[in-house]
Coordinates of C-alpha atoms in Angstrom, one line a residue:
M1 CA 6.6 4.7 -20.5
V2 CA 3.9 7.3 -19.5
K3 CA 1.1 5.2 -21.2
K4 CA 2.3 2.0 -19.5
L5 CA 2.3 3.5 -16.0
I6 CA -1.1 5.1 -16.5
T7 CA -2.5 1.9 -17.8
A8 CA -1.1 0.1 -14.8
S9 CA -3.6 1.9 -12.6
F10 CA -6.4 0.2 -14.5
V11 CA -4.6 -3.1 -14.7
A12 CA -4.0 -3.3 -11.0
L13 CA -7.6 -2.5 -10.1
L14 CA -8.9 -5.1 -12.6
C15 CA -6.3 -7.6 -11.4
L16 CA -7.7 -7.3 -7.9
S17 CA -10.9 -8.9 -9.0
A18 CA -8.9 -11.7 -10.5
A19 CA -7.1 -12.1 -7.2
S20 CA -10.0 -14.1 -5.9
A21 CA -7.7 -17.1 -6.8
A22 CA -5.7 -16.0 -3.8
D23 CA -7.7 -17.8 -1.1
Y24 CA -6.5 -16.4 2.2
G25 CA -8.7 -19.0 3.8
N26 CA -5.9 -21.5 3.1
F27 CA -4.1 -20.0 6.0
G28 CA -6.0 -22.5 8.2
D29 CA -3.6 -25.2 7.0
I30 CA -0.4 -23.1 7.3
T31 CA 2.9 -24.6 8.3
P32 CA 5.4 -23.0 10.6
A33 CA 7.8 -22.3 7.8
S34 CA 5.2 -20.3 5.9
L35 CA 4.3 -17.8 8.6
K36 CA 7.1 -15.3 7.9
P37 CA 6.9 -15.4 4.1
F38 CA 3.1 -14.9 4.3
A39 CA 3.6 -12.0 6.8
R40 CA 6.1 -10.3 4.4
D41 CA 3.7 -10.5 1.5
L42 CA 0.8 -9.2 3.5
G43 CA 2.9 -6.3 4.9
G44 CA 4.0 -5.3 1.4
L45 CA 0.4 -5.1 0.3
L46 CA -0.7 -3.1 3.3
G47 CA 2.1 -0.5 2.8
S48 CA 1.9 -0.2 -1.0
G49 CA -0.2 2.3 -3.0
T50 CA -0.8 4.7 -0.1
N51 CA 0.9 7.8 -1.7
Q52 CA 0.8 9.1 -5.3
T53 CA 2.1 12.6 -4.6
A54 CA 4.4 14.4 -2.1
R55 CA 2.4 17.6 -2.2
P56 CA 0.5 18.2 1.1
L57 CA -3.2 19.0 0.8
G58 CA -3.0 22.3 2.6
F59 CA -5.3 23.4 5.4
A60 CA -8.9 22.1 4.9
G61 CA -7.9 20.2 1.7
F62 CA -9.6 16.9 1.2
D63 CA -8.9 13.7 -0.8
I64 CA -11.0 10.6 -1.1
G65 CA -10.3 7.6 -3.3
V66 CA -9.6 3.9 -3.8
R67 CA -6.2 2.3 -3.5
G68 CA -5.2 -1.1 -4.9
A69 CA -2.1 -3.2 -4.7
A70 CA -1.4 -6.5 -6.3
Q71 CA 1.6 -8.8 -6.1
F72 CA 2.4 -11.0 -9.1
R73 CA 3.3 -14.1 -7.2
P74 CA 3.8 -15.2 -3.5
S75 CA 7.2 -15.1 -1.9
Y76 CA 9.2 -18.3 -1.8
G77 CA 7.9 -20.4 1.1
N78 CA 4.4 -18.8 1.2
T79 CA 2.3 -21.9 0.7
V80 CA -0.9 -20.2 1.8
L81 CA -1.3 -18.5 -1.6
R82 CA -1.2 -20.4 -4.9
K83 CA 2.1 -20.5 -6.6
N84 CA 2.7 -18.0 -9.5
E85 CA -0.8 -16.5 -9.1
L86 CA -1.7 -12.8 -8.5
F87 CA -3.1 -11.7 -5.2
G88 CA -3.9 -8.3 -3.7
L89 CA -5.9 -5.9 -1.6
G90 CA -8.2 -3.0 -2.3
L91 CA -9.0 -0.1 0.2
V92 CA -10.8 3.2 0.4
Q93 CA -8.7 6.1 1.8
A94 CA -9.8 9.5 3.0
E95 CA -7.4 12.4 3.7
I96 CA -7.6 15.8 5.2
G97 CA -5.2 18.7 5.2
M98 CA -4.2 20.3 8.5
P99 CA -2.0 23.3 9.5
Y100 CA 1.8 23.2 9.2
R101 CA 1.9 21.0 6.1
I102 CA 0.4 18.0 7.9
D103 CA -2.1 15.7 6.3
G104 CA -4.0 13.0 8.2
F105 CA -5.6 10.0 6.6
V106 CA -7.7 7.0 7.4
R107 CA -8.2 3.8 5.3
G108 CA -10.2 0.7 5.4
G109 CA -11.9 -2.1 3.5
A110 CA -12.6 -5.8 3.2
F111 CA -11.2 -8.1 0.5
E112 CA -11.2 -11.9 0.3
G113 CA -12.1 -12.3 3.9
I114 CA -9.5 -9.8 5.2
A115 CA -10.8 -6.6 7.0
V116 CA -8.3 -3.7 7.1
A117 CA -8.4 -0.5 9.1
G118 CA -5.6 2.0 9.5
G119 CA -4.4 5.5 9.1
G120 CA -1.5 7.9 9.6
L121 CA 0.1 11.3 9.2
R122 CA 2.2 13.0 6.5
Y123 CA 4.5 16.0 6.9
G124 CA 5.6 18.2 4.0
L125 CA 9.3 19.0 4.2
W126 CA 8.9 22.5 2.8
N127 CA 6.3 25.1 1.9
L128 CA 3.5 24.2 -0.6
S129 CA 4.2 25.1 -4.2
D130 CA 2.3 24.3 -7.4
E131 CA 5.0 25.9 -9.5
K132 CA 5.7 23.9 -12.7
Y133 CA 8.4 21.2 -12.2
K134 CA 8.7 22.1 -8.5
V135 CA 9.9 19.1 -6.3
N136 CA 7.9 18.3 -3.2
A137 CA 8.9 15.9 -0.5
M138 CA 7.1 14.5 2.6
L139 CA 7.6 12.0 5.4
V140 CA 4.9 9.5 6.1
G141 CA 4.0 7.4 9.1
M142 CA 1.2 4.8 9.0
A143 CA -0.3 1.9 10.9
N144 CA -2.8 -0.8 9.8
M145 CA -4.6 -3.6 11.4
A146 CA -5.7 -6.6 9.3
T147 CA -8.0 -9.3 10.6
H148 CA -9.1 -12.6 9.2
R149 CA -10.8 -15.7 10.6
Y150 CA -7.5 -17.4 10.8
F151 CA -5.0 -14.6 11.6
Y152 CA -4.5 -11.1 12.9
A153 CA -1.8 -8.6 11.8
L154 CA -0.4 -5.3 12.8
H155 CA 1.5 -3.3 10.2
F156 CA 3.7 -0.2 10.7
N157 CA 5.3 1.9 8.0
T158 CA 7.6 4.9 7.6
A159 CA 8.3 6.4 4.2
L160 CA 9.9 9.3 2.3
V161 CA 8.0 10.3 -0.9
V162 CA 9.2 12.8 -3.6
S163 CA 7.1 14.0 -6.5
V164 CA 7.5 16.6 -9.3
N165 CA 4.8 19.1 -10.4
A166 CA 4.8 18.0 -14.1
P167 CA 2.0 19.4 -16.2
V168 CA 0.5 16.2 -17.6
A169 CA 1.9 13.1 -15.8
A170 CA 3.6 13.9 -12.5
P171 CA 6.2 11.3 -11.4
Y172 CA 6.7 10.2 -7.9
L173 CA 9.2 8.1 -6.0
G174 CA 9.0 6.5 -2.6
V175 CA 11.4 4.7 -0.2
A176 CA 9.7 3.0 2.7
Y177 CA 10.2 0.4 5.5
D178 CA 7.5 -2.0 6.5
F179 CA 7.2 -3.8 9.9
T180 CA 4.6 -6.5 10.2
R181 CA 3.6 -8.6 13.2
L182 CA 1.4 -11.6 12.5
K183 CA -0.5 -13.8 14.9
A184 CA -2.0 -17.2 13.9
Q185 CA -5.5 -17.8 15.4
A186 CA -7.8 -20.6 14.3
V187 CA -5.5 -22.9 12.4
S188 CA -5.3 -26.7 11.9
D189 CA -2.0 -27.1 13.7
A190 CA -2.7 -26.7 17.4
S191 CA 0.9 -25.8 18.1
L192 CA 0.6 -22.7 15.9
V193 CA -2.5 -21.3 17.6
G194 CA -1.4 -18.0 19.1
K195 CA 2.0 -18.2 17.4
R196 CA 3.5 -14.7 16.6
V197 CA 6.1 -13.8 14.0
S198 CA 7.6 -10.4 13.1
V199 CA 9.1 -9.4 9.8
S200 CA 10.4 -6.2 8.2
A201 CA 11.4 -5.2 4.7
A202 CA 12.4 -2.1 2.6
R203 CA 10.1 -1.0 -0.2
F204 CA 10.8 1.1 -3.3
T205 CA 8.1 2.6 -5.5
A206 CA 8.0 4.6 -8.8
G207 CA 5.0 5.8 -10.6
L208 CA 3.0 8.5 -12.3
R209 CA -0.1 10.5 -11.4
V210 CA -2.4 12.2 -13.9
K211 CA -4.8 15.0 -12.7
I212 CA -8.2 15.2 -14.4
K213 CA -10.0 18.3 -13.2
L214 CA -10.7 17.5 -9.5
G215 CA -9.9 13.9 -10.0
Y216 CA -6.8 11.9 -10.5
L217 CA -5.5 8.5 -11.7
A218 CA -2.2 7.0 -10.7
G219 CA -0.2 3.9 -11.3
G220 CA 3.1 2.6 -10.0
V221 CA 5.4 -0.3 -9.6
T222 CA 6.9 -1.4 -6.2
Y223 CA 9.8 -3.7 -5.4
T224 CA 10.0 -5.3 -1.9
H225 CA 11.3 -8.6 -0.4
D226 CA 12.4 -9.7 -3.9
R227 CA 8.9 -9.4 -5.3
A228 CA 7.2 -6.9 -7.7
L229 CA 3.8 -5.3 -7.1
V230 CA 1.6 -3.1 -9.1
N231 CA -0.2 -0.1 -7.4
A232 CA -3.2 1.9 -8.5
S233 CA -5.3 4.7 -7.2
A234 CA -8.1 6.9 -8.3
G235 CA -10.1 9.6 -6.5
F236 CA -11.0 13.2 -6.0
R237 CA -8.7 15.8 -4.4
F238 CA -9.6 19.4 -3.6

């Protein structure tokens, strides 16, 4: 199980390159029935892969790394993306530790024509501890903006993350709720130009994080709106 989840971190990042088959440019020919399924899939990607530990950085701590999330197949009704094919997003995320067990983070990137910018805050629910097998927990609030030639989206997320200070591979669990608002822009159907839809969904994640000196690798699996995703992250934390 440990090897599978660690390998998932590499698999997800490699899969993101294969996700070029997910042509988001097909949104230009979207139908009214596909707006909400597409928004759910996009919101799940934007919210996934953000956290791989519930331990706050501590004052002046710093973390910078890459985050990747890939969904195995589009939701039913999402005709923008090819049926039964992988698609995903990749982002760079930077975090800084602040007083009172608060971390702030910003994230952004561009992938397959989508530009994403966002950030948020985390709050550790109790004092920092690196004691072996100590359980840490934190609350997370995040917002993202995603823009494309054919659409614009706002994503908001709240989450509870729990992790354990295991010596080799530290497990983490997350329960979250995503809210996504999507606006169609330059699309073929004139009646859909400016059309807005709002969707929401719960999201559940489990994974493992491996520390390598000042670096780390993490891989996890997410379930949301009846679909499975793979998450991966790698970076430096000090």
